[in-house]
Short mmCIF file of C-alpha atoms and ligand atoms in Angstrom, two decimals:
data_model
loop_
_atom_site.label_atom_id
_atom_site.label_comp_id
_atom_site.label_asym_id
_atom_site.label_seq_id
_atom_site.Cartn_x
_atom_site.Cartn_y
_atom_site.Cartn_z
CA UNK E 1 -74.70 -8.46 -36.54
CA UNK E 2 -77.51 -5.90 -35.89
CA UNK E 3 -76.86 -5.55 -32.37
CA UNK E 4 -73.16 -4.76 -32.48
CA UNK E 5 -72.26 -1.14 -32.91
CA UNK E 6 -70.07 -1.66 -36.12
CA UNK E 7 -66.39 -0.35 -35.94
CA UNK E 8 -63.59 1.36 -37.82
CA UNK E 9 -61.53 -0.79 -40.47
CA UNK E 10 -57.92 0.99 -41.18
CA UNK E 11 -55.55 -0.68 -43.61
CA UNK E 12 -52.30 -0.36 -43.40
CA UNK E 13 -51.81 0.45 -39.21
CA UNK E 14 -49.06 -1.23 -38.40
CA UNK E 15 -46.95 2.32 -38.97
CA UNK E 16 -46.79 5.49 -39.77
CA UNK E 17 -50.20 7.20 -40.88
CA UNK E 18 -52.12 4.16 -40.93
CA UNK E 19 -51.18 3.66 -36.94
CA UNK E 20 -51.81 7.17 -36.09
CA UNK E 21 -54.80 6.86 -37.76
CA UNK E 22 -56.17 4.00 -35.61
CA UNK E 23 -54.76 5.55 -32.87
CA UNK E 24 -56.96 8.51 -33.14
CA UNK E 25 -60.37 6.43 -34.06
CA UNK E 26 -60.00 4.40 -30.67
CA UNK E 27 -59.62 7.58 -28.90
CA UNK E 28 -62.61 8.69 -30.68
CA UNK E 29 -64.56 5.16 -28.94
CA UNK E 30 -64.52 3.46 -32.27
CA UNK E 31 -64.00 0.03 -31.94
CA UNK E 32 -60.45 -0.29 -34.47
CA UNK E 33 -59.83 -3.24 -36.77
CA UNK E 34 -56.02 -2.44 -37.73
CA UNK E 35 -54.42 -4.71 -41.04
CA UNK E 36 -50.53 -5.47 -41.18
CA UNK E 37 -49.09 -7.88 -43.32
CA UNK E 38 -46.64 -9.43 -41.09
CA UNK E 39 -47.53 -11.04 -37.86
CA UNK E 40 -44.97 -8.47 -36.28
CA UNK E 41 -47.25 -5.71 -37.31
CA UNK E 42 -50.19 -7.26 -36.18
CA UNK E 43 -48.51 -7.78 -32.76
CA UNK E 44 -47.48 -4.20 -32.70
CA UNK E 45 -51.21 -2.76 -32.82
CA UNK E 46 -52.78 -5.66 -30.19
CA UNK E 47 -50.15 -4.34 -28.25
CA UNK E 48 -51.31 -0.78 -28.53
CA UNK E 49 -54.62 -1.69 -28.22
CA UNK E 50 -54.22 -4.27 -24.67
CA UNK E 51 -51.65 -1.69 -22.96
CA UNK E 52 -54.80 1.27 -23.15
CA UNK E 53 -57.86 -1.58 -23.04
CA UNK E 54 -59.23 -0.63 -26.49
CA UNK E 55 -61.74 -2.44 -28.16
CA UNK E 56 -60.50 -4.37 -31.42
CA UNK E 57 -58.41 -6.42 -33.01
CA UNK E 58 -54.90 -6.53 -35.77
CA UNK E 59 -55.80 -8.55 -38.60
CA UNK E 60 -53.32 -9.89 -41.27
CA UNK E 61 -54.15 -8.52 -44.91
CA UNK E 62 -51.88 -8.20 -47.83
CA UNK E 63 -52.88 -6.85 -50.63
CA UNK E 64 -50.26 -8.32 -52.89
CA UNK E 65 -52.36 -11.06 -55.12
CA UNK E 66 -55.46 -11.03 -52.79
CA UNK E 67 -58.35 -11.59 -55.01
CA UNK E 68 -61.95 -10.29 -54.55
CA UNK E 69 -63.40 -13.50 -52.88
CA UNK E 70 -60.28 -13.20 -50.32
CA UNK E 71 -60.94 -10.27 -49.17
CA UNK E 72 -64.51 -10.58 -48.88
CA UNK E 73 -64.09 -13.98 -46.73
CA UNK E 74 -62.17 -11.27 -44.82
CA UNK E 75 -64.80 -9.05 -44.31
CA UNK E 76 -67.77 -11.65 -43.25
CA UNK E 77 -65.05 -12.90 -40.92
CA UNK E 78 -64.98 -9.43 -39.75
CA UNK E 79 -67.93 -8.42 -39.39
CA UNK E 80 -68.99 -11.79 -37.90
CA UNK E 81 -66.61 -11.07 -34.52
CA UNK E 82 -67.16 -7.09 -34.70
CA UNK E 83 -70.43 -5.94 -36.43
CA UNK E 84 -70.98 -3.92 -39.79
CA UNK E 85 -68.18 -1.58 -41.12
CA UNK E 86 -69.11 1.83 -40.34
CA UNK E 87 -65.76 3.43 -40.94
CA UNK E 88 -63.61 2.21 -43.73
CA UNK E 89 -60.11 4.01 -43.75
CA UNK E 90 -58.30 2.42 -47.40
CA UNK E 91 -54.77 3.84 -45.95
CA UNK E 92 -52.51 1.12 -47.13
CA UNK E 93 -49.94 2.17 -49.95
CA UNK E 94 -46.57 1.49 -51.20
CA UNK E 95 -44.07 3.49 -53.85
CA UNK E 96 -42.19 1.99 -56.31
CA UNK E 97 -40.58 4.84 -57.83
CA UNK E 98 -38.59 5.48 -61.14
CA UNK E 99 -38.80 7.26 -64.64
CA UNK E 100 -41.23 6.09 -66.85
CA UNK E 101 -38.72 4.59 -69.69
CA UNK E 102 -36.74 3.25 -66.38
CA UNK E 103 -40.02 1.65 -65.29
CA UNK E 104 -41.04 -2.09 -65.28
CA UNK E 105 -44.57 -3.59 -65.85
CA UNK E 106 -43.85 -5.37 -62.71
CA UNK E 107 -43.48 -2.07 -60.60
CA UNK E 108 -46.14 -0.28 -62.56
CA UNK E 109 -48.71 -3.37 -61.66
CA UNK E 110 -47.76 -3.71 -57.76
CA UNK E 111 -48.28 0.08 -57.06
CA UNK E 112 -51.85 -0.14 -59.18
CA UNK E 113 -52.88 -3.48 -57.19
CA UNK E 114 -51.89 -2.21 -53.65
CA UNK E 115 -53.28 2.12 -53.97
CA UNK E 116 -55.82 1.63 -56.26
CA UNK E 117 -57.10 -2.55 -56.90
CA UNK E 118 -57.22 -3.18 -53.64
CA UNK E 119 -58.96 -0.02 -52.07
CA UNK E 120 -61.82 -1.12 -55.39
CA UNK E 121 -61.73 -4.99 -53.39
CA UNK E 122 -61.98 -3.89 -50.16
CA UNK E 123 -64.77 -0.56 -50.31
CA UNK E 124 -67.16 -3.42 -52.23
CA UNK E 125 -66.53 -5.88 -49.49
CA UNK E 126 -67.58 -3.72 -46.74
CA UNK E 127 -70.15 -2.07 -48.81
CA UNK E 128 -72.95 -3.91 -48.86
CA UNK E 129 -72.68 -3.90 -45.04
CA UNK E 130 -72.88 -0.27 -44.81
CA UNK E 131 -75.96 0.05 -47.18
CA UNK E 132 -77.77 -2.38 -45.36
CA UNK E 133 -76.79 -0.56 -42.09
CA UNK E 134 -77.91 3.29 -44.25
CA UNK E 135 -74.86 4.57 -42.75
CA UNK E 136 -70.97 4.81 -43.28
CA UNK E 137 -67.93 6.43 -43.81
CA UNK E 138 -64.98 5.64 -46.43
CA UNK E 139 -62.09 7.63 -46.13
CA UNK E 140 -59.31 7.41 -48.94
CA UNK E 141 -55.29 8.29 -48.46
CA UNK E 142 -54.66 9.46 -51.87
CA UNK E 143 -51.29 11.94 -51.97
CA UNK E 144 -50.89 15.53 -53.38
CA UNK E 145 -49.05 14.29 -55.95
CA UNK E 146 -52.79 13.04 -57.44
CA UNK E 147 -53.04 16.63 -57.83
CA UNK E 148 -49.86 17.92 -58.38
CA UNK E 149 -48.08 15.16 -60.59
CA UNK E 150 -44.81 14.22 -59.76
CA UNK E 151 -41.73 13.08 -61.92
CA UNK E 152 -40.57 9.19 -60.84
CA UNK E 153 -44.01 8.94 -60.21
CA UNK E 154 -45.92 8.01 -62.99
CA UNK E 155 -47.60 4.50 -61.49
CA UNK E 156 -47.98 6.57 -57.48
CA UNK E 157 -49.65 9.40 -59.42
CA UNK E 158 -51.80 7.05 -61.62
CA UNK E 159 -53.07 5.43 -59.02
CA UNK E 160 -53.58 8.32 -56.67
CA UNK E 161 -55.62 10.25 -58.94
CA UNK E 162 -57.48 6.70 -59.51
CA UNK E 163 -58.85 6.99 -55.32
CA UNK E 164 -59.79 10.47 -56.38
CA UNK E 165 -62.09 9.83 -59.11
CA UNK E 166 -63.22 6.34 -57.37
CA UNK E 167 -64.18 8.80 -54.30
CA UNK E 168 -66.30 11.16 -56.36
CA UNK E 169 -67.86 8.54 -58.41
CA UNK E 170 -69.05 6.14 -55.17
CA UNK E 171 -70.20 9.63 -53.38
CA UNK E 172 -72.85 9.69 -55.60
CA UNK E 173 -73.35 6.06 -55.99
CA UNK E 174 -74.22 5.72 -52.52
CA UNK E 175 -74.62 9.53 -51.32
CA UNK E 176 -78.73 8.65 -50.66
CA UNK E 177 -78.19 5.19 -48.83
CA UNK E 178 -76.54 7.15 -45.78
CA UNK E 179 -72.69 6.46 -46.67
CA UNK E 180 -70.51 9.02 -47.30
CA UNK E 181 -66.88 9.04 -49.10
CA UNK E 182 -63.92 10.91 -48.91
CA UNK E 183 -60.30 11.55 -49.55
CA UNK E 184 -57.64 12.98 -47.64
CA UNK E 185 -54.71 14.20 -50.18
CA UNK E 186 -51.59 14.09 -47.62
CA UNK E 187 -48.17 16.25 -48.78
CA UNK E 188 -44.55 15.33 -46.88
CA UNK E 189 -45.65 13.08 -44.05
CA UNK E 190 -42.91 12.14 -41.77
CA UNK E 191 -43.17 8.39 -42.30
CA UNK E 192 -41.10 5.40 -43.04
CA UNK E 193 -42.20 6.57 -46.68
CA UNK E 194 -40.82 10.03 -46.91
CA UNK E 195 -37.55 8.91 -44.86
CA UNK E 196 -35.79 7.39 -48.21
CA UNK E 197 -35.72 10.78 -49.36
CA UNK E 198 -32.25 12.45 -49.17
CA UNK E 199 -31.59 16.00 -47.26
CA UNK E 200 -31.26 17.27 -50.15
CA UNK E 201 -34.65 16.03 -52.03
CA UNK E 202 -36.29 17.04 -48.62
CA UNK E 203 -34.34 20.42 -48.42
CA UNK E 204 -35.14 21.09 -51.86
CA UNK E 205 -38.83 20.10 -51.13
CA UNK E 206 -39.26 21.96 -47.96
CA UNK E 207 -38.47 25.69 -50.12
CA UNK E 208 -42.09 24.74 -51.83
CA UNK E 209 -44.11 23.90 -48.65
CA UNK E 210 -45.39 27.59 -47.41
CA UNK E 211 -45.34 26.05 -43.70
CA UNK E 212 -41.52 25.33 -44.24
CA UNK E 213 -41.82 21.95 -42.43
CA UNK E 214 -42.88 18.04 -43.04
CA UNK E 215 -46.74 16.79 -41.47
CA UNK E 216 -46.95 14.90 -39.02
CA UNK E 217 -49.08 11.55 -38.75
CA UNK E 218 -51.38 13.28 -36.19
CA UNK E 219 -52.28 15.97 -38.30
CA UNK E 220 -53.28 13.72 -40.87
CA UNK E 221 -55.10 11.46 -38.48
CA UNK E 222 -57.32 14.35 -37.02
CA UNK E 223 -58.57 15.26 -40.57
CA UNK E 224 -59.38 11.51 -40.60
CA UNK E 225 -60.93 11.74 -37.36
CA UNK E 226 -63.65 14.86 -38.65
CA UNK E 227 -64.61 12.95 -41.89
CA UNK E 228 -65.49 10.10 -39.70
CA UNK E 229 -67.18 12.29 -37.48
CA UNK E 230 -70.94 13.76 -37.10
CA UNK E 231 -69.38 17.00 -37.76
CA UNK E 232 -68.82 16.19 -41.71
CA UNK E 233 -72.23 14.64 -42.04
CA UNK E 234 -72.17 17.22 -44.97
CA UNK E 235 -69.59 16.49 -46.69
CA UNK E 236 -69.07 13.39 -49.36
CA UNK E 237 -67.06 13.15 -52.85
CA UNK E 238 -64.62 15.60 -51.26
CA UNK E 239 -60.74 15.81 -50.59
CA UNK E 240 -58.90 17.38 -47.32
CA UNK E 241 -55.50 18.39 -48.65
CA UNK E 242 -53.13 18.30 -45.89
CA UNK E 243 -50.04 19.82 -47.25
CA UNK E 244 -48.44 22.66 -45.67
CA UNK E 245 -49.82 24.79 -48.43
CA UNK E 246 -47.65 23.10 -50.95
CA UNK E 247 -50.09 22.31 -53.63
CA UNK E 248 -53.35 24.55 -53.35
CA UNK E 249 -56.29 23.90 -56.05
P1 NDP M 301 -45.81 3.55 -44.59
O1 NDP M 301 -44.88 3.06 -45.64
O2 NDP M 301 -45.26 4.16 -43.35
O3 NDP M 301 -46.83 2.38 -44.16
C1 NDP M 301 -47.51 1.69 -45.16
C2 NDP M 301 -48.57 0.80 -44.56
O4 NDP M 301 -49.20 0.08 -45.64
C3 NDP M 301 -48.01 -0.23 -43.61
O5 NDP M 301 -48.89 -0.43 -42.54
C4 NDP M 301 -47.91 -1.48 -44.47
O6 NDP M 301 -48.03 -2.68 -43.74
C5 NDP M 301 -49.09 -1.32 -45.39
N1 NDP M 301 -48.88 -2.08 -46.63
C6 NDP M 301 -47.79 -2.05 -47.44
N2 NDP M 301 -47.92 -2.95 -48.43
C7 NDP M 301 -49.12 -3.55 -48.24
C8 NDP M 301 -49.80 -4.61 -48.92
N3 NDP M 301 -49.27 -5.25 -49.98
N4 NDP M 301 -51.00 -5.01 -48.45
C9 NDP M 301 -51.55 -4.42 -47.35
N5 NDP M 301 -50.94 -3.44 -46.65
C10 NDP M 301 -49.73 -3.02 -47.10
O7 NDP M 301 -46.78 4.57 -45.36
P2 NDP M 301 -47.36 5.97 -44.88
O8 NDP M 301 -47.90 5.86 -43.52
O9 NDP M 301 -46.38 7.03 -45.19
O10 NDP M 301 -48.57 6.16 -45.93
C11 NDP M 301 -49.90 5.80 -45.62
C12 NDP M 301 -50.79 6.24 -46.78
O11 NDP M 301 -50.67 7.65 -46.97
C13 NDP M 301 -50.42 5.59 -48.12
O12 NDP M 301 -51.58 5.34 -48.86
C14 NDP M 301 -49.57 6.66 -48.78
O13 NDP M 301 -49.60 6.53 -50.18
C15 NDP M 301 -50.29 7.92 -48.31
N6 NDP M 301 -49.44 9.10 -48.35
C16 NDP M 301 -48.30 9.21 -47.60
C17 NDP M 301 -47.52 10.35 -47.68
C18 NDP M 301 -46.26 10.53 -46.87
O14 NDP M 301 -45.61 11.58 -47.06
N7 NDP M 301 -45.88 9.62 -46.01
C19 NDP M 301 -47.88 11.44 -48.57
C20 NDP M 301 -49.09 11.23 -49.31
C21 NDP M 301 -49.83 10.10 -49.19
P3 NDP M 301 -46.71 -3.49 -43.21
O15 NDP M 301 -46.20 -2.73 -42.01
O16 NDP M 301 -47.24 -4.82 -42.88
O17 NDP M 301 -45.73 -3.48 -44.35
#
């Protein structure tokens, strides 16, 4: 395992951020480990990766019920083919939207187990990797609505703000044993996730984003990209909010 360079984990790359995300980390020579949780997903990243020759691999992961000892069989599988983690991007996340007095236990426990549970599994899975190593990167998706709050949102929000006190918290658990952790707080991504919204939630929306317009996946990837990079060797326990402007703190 010693000899082998480590490479980038991203959950979630089968689409949207998550794939632009992996995307960007193999350009950046990372070695890319991408999760999906159908075989078709899986079969869309090996195919990104074999039509440019990339290093790496899709692996099937879903969150959904996957205890502790599951994912960490993951992981020494992993790391057994690949090398140590050295960049872990917890990008995998669902909505399950309503009002709270709408909302069911049900939908309140799949959005905590999914954005929140399972980024707590996974970062101590490929933890005691990157201490051993005394170096690595975790980058968190949380949302600006960790920030902002947002009504329908209750369980999204919950567990968004979770990632952002779990980031601060493991920064300075593991700030001296080399690894650093961040968050990136996206706003209106153009994704599979923001295209349920109507034109007129997104018109409505747009009117509070200064930059008048939605993200795109790339510009979410390339903050990504820096926090994995030498360039934010500095920086740990923080949060890139990429938002247009529409929430600033
Ligand atoms: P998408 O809905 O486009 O993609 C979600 C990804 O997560 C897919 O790759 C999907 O895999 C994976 N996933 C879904 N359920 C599970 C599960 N049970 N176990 C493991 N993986 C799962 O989402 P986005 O790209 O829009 O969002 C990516 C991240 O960014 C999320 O954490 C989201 O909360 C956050 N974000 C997005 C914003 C946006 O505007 N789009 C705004 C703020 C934050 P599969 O294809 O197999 O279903």
């Amino acid at each position: 395992m010693a000899d082998k360079p480590g490479f980038a984990l991203i959950t979630g790359a089968s689409r949207g951020i998550g794939a632009a995300i992996l995307a960007r980390l193999s350009d950046d020579g990372f070695p890319v480990v991408g999760t999906a949780t159908t075989a078709q997903g899986i079969a869309t990243i090996e195919r990104w990766m074999a039509e440019r020759g990339r290093a790496g691999s899709g692996w099937l992961l879903d969150f959904k019920g996957a205890a502790l000892e599951t994912i960490e069989e993951t992981v020494h599988t992993l790391e057994a083919r690949f090398g140590p983690v050295s960049v872990l991007v917890n990008n995998a996340g669902i909505t399950r939207d309503d009002l709270l007095l709408r909302m069911t236990e049900e939908r309140w426990d799949e959005v905590i187990e999914v954005d929140l549970s399972a980024v707590f599994r996974l970062t101590k899975a490929c933890l005691r990797g990157m201490l051993k190593a005394r170096r690595g990167s975790i980058i968190n998706l949380a949302s600006v609505v960790a920030l902002s709050g947002n009504p329908g949102q209750v369980n999204y929000a919950a567990a968004k703000g979770g990632i952002l006190g779990f980031t601060r918290s493991l920064a300075q658990e593991v700030g001296s044993r080399g690894v650093r952790v961040n968050a990136v707080a996206p706003g209106l991504i153009d994704t599979d996730m923001t295209r349920e919204l109507t034109l007129e939630q997104k018109k409505l929306l747009m009117e509070r984003i200064p930059l008048r317009r939605l993200g795109t996946v790339d510009e979410v990837a390339a903050c990504v990209s820096f926090l994995a990079s030498p360039g934010a060797a500095y920086l740990t326990g923080e949060t890139l909010q990429v938002n247009g402007g529409m929430y600033m703190s």
